[in-house]
Short mmCIF file of C-alpha atoms and ligand atoms in Angstrom, two decimals:
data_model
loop_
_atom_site.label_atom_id
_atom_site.label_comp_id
_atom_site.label_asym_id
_atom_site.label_seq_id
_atom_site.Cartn_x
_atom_site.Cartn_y
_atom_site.Cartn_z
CA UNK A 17 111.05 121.33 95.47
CA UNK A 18 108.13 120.17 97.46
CA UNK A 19 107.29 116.95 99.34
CA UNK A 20 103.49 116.58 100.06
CA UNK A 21 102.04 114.10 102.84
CA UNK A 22 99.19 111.68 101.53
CA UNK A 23 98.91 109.19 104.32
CA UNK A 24 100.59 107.80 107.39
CA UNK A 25 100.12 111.07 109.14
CA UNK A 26 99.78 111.47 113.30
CA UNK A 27 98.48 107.89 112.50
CA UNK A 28 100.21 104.49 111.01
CA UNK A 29 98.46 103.19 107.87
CA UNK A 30 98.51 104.74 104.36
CA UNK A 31 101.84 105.81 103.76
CA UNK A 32 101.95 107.70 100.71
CA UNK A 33 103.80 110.79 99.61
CA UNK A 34 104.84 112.60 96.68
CA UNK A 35 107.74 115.03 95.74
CA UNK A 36 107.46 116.93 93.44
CA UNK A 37 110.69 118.25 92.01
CA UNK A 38 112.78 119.36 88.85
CA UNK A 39 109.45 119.33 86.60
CA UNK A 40 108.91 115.31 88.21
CA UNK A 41 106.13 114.15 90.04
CA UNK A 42 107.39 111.22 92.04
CA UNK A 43 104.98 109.33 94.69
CA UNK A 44 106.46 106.88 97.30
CA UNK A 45 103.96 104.66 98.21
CA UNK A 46 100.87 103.97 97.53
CA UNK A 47 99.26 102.47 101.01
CA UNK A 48 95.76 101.44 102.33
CA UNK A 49 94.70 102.97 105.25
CA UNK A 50 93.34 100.61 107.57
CA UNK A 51 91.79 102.33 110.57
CA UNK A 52 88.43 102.81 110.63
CA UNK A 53 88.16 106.61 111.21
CA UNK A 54 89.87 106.73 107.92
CA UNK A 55 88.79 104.08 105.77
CA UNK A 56 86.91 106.25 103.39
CA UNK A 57 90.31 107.78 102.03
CA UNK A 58 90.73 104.76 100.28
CA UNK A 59 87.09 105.56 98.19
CA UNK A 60 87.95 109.05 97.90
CA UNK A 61 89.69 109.89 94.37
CA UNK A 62 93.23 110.13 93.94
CA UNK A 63 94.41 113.35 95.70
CA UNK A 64 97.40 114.08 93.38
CA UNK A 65 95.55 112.97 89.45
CA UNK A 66 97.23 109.93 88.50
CA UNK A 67 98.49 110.81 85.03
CA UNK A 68 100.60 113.62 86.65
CA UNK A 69 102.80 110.98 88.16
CA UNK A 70 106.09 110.12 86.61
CA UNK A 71 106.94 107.23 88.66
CA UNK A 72 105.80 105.43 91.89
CA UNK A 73 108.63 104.08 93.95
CA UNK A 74 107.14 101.42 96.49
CA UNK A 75 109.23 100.86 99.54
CA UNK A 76 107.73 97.22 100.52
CA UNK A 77 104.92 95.13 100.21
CA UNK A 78 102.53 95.76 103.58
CA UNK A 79 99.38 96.93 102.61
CA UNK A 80 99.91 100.01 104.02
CA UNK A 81 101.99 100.75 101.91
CA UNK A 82 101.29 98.91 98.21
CA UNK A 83 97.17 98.77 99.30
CA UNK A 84 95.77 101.27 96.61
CA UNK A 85 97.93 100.52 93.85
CA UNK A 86 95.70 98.81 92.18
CA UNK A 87 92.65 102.14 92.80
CA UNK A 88 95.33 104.03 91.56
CA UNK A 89 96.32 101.95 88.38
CA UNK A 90 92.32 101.52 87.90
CA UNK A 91 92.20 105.15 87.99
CA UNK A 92 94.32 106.05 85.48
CA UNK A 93 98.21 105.68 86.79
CA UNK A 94 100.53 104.32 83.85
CA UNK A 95 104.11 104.74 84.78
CA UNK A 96 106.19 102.33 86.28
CA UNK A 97 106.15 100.83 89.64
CA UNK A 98 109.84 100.41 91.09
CA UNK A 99 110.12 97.62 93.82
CA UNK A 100 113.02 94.74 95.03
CA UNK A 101 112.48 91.80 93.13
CA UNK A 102 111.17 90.29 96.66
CA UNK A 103 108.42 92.73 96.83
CA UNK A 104 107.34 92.09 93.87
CA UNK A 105 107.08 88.44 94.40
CA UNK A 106 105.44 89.48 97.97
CA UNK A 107 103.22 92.05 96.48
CA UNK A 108 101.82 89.64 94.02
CA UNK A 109 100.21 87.56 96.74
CA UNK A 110 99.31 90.72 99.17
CA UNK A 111 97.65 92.78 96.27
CA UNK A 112 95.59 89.26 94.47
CA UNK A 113 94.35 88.60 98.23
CA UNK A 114 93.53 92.10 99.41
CA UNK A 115 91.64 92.33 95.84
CA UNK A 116 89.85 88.91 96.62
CA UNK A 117 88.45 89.95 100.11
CA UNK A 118 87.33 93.37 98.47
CA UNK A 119 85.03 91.30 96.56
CA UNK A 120 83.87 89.53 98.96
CA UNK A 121 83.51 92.08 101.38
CA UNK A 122 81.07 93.48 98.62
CA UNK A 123 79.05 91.08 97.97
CA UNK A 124 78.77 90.65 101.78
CA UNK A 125 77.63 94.11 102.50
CA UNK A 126 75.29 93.45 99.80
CA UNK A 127 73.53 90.40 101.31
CA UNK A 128 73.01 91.94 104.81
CA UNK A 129 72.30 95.50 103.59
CA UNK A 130 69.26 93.48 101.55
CA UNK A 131 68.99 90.95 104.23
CA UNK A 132 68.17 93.87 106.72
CA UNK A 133 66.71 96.90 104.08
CA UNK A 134 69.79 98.97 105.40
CA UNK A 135 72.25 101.19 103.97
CA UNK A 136 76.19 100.99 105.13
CA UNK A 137 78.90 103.39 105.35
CA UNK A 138 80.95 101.82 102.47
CA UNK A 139 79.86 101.10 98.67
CA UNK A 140 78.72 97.43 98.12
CA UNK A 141 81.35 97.01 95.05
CA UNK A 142 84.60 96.76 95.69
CA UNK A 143 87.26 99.28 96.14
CA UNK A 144 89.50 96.93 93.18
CA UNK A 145 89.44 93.57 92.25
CA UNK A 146 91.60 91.15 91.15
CA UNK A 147 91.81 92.22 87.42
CA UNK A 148 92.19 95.59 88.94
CA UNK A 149 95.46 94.19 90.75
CA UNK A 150 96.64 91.89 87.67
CA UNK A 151 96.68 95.27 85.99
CA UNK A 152 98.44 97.27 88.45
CA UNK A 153 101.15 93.80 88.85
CA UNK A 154 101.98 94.48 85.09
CA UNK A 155 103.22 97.62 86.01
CA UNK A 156 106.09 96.93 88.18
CA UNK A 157 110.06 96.90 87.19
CA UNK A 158 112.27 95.43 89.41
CA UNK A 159 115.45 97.70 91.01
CA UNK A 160 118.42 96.14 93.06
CA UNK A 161 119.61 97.27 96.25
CA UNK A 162 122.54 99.55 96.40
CA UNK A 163 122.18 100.17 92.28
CA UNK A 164 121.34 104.00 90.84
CA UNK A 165 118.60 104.13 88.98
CA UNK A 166 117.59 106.94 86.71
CA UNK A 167 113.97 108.69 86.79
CA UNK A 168 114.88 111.02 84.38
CA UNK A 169 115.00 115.03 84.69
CA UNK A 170 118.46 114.72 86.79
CA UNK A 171 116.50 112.70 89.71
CA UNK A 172 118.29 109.22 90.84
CA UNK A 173 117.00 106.72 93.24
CA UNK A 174 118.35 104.22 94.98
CA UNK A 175 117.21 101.51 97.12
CA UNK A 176 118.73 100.06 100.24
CA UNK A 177 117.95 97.30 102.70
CA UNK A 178 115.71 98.29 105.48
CA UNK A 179 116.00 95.12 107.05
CA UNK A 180 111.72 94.90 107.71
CA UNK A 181 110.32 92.43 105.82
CA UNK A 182 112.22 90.68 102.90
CA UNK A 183 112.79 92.80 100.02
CA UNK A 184 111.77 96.02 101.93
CA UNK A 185 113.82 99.18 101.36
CA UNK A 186 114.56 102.68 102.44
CA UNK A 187 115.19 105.12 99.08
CA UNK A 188 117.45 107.63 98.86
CA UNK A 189 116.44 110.21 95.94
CA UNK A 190 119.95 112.28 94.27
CA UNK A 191 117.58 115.42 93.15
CA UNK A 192 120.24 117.66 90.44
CA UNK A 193 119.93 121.61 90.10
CA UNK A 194 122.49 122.92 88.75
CA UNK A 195 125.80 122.52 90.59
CA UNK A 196 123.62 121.25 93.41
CA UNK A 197 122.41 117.79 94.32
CA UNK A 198 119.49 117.49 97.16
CA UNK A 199 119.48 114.52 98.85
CA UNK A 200 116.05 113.30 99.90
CA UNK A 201 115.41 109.88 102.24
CA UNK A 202 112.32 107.97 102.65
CA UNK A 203 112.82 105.07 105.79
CA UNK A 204 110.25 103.38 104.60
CA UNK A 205 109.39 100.88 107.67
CA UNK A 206 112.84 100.58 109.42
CA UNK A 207 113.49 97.04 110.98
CA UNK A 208 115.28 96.63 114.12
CA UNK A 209 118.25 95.59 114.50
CA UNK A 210 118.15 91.99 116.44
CA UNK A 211 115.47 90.48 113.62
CA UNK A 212 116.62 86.59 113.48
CA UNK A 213 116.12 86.51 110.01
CA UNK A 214 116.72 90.25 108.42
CA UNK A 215 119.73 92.55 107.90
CA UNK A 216 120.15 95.57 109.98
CA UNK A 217 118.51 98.62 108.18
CA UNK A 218 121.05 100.09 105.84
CA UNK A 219 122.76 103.30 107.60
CA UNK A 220 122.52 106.10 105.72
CA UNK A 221 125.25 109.64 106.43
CA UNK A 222 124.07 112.63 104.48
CA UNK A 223 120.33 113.88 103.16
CA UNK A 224 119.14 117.47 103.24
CA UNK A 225 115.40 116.00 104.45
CA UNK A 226 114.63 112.94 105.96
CA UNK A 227 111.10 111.51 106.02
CA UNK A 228 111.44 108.67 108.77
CA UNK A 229 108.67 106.23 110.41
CA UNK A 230 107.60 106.42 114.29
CA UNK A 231 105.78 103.57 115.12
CA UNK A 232 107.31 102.91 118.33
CA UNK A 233 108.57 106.26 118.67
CA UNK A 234 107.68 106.66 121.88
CA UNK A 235 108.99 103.33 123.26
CA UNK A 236 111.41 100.87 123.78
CA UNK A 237 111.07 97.10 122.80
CA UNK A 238 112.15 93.86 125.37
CA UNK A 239 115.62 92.16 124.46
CA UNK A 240 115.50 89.41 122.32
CA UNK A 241 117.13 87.10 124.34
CA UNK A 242 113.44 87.54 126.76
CA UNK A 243 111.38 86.76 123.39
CA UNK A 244 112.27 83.04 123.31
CA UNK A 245 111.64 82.17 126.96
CA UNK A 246 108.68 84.29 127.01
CA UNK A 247 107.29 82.53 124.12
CA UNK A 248 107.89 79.43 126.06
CA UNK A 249 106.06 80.31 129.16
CA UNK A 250 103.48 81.08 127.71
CA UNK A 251 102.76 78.65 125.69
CA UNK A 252 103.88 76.02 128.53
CA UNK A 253 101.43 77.87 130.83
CA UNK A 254 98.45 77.53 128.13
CA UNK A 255 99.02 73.67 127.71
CA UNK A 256 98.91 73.08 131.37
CA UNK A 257 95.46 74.76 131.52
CA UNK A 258 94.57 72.47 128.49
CA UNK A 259 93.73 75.73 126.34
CA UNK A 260 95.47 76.86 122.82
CA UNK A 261 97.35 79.41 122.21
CA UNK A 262 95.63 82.02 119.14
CA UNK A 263 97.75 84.25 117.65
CA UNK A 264 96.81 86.72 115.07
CA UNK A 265 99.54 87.22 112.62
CA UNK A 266 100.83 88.98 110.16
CA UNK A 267 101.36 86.63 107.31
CA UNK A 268 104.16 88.12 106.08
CA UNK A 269 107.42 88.16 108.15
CA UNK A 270 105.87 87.96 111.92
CA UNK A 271 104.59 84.21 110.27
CA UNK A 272 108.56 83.52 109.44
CA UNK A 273 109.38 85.10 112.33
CA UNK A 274 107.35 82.92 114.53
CA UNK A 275 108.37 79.50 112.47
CA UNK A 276 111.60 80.30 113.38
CA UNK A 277 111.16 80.90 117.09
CA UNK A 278 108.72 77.50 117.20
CA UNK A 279 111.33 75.89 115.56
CA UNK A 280 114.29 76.46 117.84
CA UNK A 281 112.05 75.96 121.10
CA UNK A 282 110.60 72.63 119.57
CA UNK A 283 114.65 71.56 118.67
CA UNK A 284 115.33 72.60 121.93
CA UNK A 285 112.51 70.91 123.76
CA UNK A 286 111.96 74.19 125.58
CA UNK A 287 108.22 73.45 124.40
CA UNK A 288 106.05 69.98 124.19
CA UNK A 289 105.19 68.49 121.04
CA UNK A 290 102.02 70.29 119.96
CA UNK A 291 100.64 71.22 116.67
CA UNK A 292 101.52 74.53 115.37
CA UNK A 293 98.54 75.42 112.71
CA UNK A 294 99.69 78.21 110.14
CA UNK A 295 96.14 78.86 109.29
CA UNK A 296 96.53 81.20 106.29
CA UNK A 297 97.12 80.56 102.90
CA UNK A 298 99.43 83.68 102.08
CA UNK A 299 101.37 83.24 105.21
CA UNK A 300 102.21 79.74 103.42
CA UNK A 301 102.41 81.36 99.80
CA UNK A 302 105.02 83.85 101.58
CA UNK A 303 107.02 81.32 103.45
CA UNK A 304 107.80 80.20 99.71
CA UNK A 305 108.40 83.20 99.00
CA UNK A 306 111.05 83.85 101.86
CA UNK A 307 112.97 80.55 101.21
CA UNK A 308 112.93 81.84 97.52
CA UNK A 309 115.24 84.49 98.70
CA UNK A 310 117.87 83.45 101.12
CA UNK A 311 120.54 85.38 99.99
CA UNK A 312 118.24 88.19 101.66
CA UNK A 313 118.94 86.99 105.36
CA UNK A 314 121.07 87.91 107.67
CA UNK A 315 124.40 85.89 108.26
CA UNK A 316 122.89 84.04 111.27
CA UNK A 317 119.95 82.87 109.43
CA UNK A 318 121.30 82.08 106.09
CA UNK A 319 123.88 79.45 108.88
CA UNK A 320 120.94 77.89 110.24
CA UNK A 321 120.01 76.87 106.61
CA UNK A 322 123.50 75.40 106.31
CA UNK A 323 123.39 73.60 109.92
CA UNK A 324 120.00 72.18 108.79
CA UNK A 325 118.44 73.64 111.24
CA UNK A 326 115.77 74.87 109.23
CA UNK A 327 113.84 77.76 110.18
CA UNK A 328 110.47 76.99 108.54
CA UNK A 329 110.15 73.55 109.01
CA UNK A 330 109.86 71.73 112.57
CA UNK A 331 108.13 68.38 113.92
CA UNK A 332 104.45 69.52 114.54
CA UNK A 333 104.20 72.00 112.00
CA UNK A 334 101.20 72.10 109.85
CA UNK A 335 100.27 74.44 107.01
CA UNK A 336 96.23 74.61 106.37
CA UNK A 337 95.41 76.11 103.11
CA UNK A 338 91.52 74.77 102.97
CA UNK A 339 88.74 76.84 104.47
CA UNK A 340 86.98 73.36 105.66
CA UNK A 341 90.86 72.27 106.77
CA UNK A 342 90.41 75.65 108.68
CA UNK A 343 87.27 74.70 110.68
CA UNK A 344 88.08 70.87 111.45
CA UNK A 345 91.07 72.83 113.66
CA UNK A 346 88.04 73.48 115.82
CA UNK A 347 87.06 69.58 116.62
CA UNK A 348 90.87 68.97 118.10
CA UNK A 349 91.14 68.08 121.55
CA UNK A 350 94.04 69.22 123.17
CA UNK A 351 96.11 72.04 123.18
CA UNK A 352 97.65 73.72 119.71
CA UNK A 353 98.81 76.92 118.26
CA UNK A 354 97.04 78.37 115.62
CA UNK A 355 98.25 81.54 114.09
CA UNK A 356 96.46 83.18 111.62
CA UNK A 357 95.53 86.56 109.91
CA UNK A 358 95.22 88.74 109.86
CA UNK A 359 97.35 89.97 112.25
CA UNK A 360 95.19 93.18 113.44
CA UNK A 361 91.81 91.06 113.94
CA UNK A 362 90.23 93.14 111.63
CA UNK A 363 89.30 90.21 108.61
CA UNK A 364 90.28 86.56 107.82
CA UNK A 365 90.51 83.24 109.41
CA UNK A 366 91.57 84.65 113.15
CA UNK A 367 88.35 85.86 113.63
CA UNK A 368 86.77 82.30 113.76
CA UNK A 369 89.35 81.21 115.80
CA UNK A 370 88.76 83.99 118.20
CA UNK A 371 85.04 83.06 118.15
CA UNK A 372 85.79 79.74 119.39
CA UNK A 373 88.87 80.48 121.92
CA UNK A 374 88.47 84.20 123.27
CA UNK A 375 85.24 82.53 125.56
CA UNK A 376 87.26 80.06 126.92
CA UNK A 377 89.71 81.21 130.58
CA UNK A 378 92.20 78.41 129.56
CA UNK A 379 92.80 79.58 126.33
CA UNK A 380 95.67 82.87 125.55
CA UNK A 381 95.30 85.13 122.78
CA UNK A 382 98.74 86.14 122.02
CA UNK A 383 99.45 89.75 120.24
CA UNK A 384 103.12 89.67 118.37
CA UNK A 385 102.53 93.09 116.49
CA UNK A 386 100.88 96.26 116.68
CA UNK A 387 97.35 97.01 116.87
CA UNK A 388 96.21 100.02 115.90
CA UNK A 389 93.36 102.07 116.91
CA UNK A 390 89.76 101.15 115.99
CA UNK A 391 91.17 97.71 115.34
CA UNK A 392 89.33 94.56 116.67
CA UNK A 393 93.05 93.70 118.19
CA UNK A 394 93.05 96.72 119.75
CA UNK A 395 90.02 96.44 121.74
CA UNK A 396 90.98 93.35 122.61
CA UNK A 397 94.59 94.17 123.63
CA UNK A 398 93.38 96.93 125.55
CA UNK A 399 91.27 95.02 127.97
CA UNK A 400 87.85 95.53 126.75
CA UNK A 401 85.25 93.19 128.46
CA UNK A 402 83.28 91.89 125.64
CA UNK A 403 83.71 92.19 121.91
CA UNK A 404 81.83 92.36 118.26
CA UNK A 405 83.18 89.38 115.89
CA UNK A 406 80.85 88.55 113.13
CA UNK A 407 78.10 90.70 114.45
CA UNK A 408 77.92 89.38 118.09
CA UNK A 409 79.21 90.04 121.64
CA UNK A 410 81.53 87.91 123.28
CA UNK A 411 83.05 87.77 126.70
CA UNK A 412 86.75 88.14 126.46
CA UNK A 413 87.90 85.33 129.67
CA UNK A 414 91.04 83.82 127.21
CA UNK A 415 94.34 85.10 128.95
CA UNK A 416 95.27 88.02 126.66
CA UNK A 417 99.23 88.43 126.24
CA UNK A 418 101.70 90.64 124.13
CA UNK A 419 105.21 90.24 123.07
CA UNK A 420 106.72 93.31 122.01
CA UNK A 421 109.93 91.60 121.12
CA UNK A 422 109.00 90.51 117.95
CA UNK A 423 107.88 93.74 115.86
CA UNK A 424 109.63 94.66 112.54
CA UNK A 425 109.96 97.75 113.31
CA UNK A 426 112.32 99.37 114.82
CA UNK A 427 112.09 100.87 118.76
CA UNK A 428 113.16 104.22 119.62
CA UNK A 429 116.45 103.14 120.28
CA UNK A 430 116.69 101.98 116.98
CA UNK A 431 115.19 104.51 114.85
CA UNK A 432 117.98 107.09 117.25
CA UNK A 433 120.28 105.16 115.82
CA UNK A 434 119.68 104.75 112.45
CA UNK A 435 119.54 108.67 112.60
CA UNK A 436 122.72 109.00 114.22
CA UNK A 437 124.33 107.88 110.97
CA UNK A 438 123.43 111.19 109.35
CA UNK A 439 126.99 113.24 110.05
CA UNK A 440 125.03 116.43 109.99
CA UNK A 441 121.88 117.29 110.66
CA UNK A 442 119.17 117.71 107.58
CA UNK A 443 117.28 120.44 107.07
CA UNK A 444 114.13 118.84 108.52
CA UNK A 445 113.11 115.29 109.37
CA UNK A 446 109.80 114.65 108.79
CA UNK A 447 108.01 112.20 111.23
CA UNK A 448 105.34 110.21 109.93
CA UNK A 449 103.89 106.44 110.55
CA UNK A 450 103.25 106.64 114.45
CA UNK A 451 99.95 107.57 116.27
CA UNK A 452 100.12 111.17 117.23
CA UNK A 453 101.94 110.64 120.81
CA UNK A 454 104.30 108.20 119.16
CA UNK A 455 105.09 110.81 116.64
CA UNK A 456 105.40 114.54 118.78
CA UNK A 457 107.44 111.69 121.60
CA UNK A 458 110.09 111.30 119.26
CA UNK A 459 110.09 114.71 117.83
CA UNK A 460 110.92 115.98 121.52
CA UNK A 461 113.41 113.49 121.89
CA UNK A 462 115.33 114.43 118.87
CA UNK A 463 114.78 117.80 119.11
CA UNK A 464 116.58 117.46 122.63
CA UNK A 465 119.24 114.76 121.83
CA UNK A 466 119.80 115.70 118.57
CA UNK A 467 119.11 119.92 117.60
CA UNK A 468 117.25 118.89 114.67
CA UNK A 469 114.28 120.53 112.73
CA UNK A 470 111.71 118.30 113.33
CA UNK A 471 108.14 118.24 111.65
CA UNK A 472 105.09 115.99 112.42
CA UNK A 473 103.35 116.90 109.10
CA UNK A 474 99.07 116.60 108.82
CA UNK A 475 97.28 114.88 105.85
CA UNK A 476 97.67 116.95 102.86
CA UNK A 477 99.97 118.75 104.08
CA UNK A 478 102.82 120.45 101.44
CA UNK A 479 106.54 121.37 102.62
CA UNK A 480 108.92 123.10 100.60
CA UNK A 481 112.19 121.57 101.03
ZN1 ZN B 513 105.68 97.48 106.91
ZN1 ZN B 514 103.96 100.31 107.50
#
């Protein structure tokens, strides 16, 4: 049996893996990689051929994750594509939009390449469009949580909350020999365990290999109870200075997440009346999607619901779905929120807001997720003076703020816990989905607190297990 690494390694985007076992070829994932020292994986062909793969098995719907589906279909993948009813829905809108700005990035590099008789980096057509993703969509089979389901060959999977982002699993893989059944987990993304709306990732007590995430591997997040009143403050301390609070965001789950918070601190009056602009038409598209599934939230949330006390809908809120909607946010006087995407800087409706606000000293630019390296976010999160946004330098004087509290992901703490489920230790866990300190952090710290084999595996990289 062998597990090979195809993305998400000593780094965060691309997850994408594939075990090969009893005569199967089974790939988890299927994930864009989004920084910019490795965007040109996503041009480069297929590194396992596609019509060697029995079945892809897609943990949620981040584009890190479900990004290249849609090269891959277009390059020949015809099996089916196993995902939570919720991903589906959520992949639907993340796949048609990621295949819409491909075209648009094209014909973008186009114009200025002619514009300015240069040649860039990246091909002027796009990596897929959106027949590209219809075709890929047609593909998927939905699988419930906590249900076996057979891939043929002896080799069962089964799905389990992970508590990230609605629908989002972890997948357990029942691998038969013989007499002997190999048990092989992938974490997926792992949630933490005080999300407002989410379940606690689904514990987990025996595998012979473990292939977890390490995102925050090497850190611990605030309390939640700090994430509230922190939110407050700083939006209180924005207002006074007459400025608006910008926060890029993730459209799908930090957007909920966020509603929620804004809607307790408005109900609360912890906050002033102000407009809070969700400036992104799949954050909106997802929202439906989340009410779609409440039986999917945690016992707190699904209460609030109940209580009326409705977590997407509060007194100020306004969704904007219209570019030109977009802009006019520019002519209001006055201090608002405006979250948008996406939630790394790197493309979308933020980066006009950021063009108009990141000047300004009595504005704040608010991070509520990571940022990874190379990203626009990043640069800006890690104090750099000026910036590029469209082509142009700006002078960063907005107050720049983080709050950690609010990540899907789980902390250290919570990823040591999850593994302390296991009764006994696997064979080897393999570490992927964290930056390279994040990753060989957590490794020591197991290794110490734990006795486990631990691997950080490279890119391409085979294992047998
Ligand atoms: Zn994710
Ligand atoms: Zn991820």
């Amino acid at each position: 049996m062998q597990l090979q690494f195809l993305g998400a390694n000593r780094q965060v985007t691309g997850s994408r893996y594939v075990l090969r076992a009893a005569d199967r070829t089974i790939m988890i994932d299927c994930g864009m990689f989004q920084e910019r020292e490795h965007l040109s994986r996503n041009w480069d062909p297929s590194p396992v051929p596609p019509g060697e793969v029995d079945a892809l098995l897609l943990t949620h719907a981040h584009l890190d994750h479900c990004g290249l589906i849609p090269r891959f279909v277009a390059e020949g993948y015809s099996g089916p594509i196993l995902a939570t009813p919720a991903t589906i829905d959520l992949a639907t809108i993340v796949l048609e939009d990621s295949a819409q700005i491909h075209v648009e990035d094209a014909s973008y590099k186009k114009r200025r390449h002619e514009r300015e008789k240069r040649k860039g980096p990246h091909p002027e057509i796009p990596l897929y469009t959106p027949a590209d993703a219809q075709a890929a969509l047609k593909l998927f089979q939905p699988v419930e949580y906590d249900t076996p389901i057979s891939l043929g060959h002896g080799i069962e999977a089964r799905y389990h909350d992970a508590g990230h982002i609605l629908g989002s699993a972890l997948i357990e893989l029942f691998v038969s020999d013989g007499p002997r059944t190999s048990r092989i987990v992938f974490s997926g993304d792992l949630g933490h365990d005080d999300h407002p709306l989410m379940r606690d990732p689904h514990p987990i007590n025996r595998a012979d290999c473990i292939t977890m995430e390490s995102t925050y591997g090497d850190r611990d997040h605030h309390r939640a109870p700090d994430v509230m009143n922190e939110l407050a403050k700083i939006v209180n301390d924005t207002v006074e200075r007459k400025g608006n609070v910008v926060i890029p965001t993730f459209a799908i789950d930090r957007a909920q997440e966020l509603m929620y918070l804004f809607s307790e601190l408005v109900r609360d009056e912890k906050i002033p009346r102000l407009t809070v602009f969700i400036d992104s038409p799949m954050a909106i598209d997802a929202t439906n999607i989340y009410q779609k599934h409440p039986h999917l939230f945690n016992e707190e949330a699904r209460a609030l619901f109940e209580q009326g006390r409705h977590p997407f809908q509060f007194p100020g809120l306004h969704f904007v779905k219209s570019a030109d909607e977009s802009k006019a946010i520019n002519a209001i006087r006055g201090s608002c929120v405006i979250l948008a995407g996406s939630g790394m800087c790197t493309g979308g409706r933020i980066k006009h807001h950021l063009r108009n606000n990141i000047i300004h000293d009595e504005s704040t630019v608010l991070f509520v997720g990571y940022q990874a390296r190379g990203t626009l976010g990043r640069r800006i999160v890690q104090g750099d003076p000026t910036v590029r946004i469209h082509g142009r330098e700006y002078n960063v004087n907005a107050k720049i703020r983080e709050l950690h509290g609010l990540s899907a992901h789980a902390d250290r703490t919570g990823l040591m816990s999850w593994l302390r489920h296991f009764k006994e230790p696997p064979d080897k866990l393999f570490l992927t989905h964290g930056e390279e300190e994040a990753a060989m952090s957590l490794k020591k710290h197991v290794e110490e607190q734990l006795g486990w084999r631990v691997d950080v595996p490279e890119y391409e990289a085979r294992a047998d297990i």
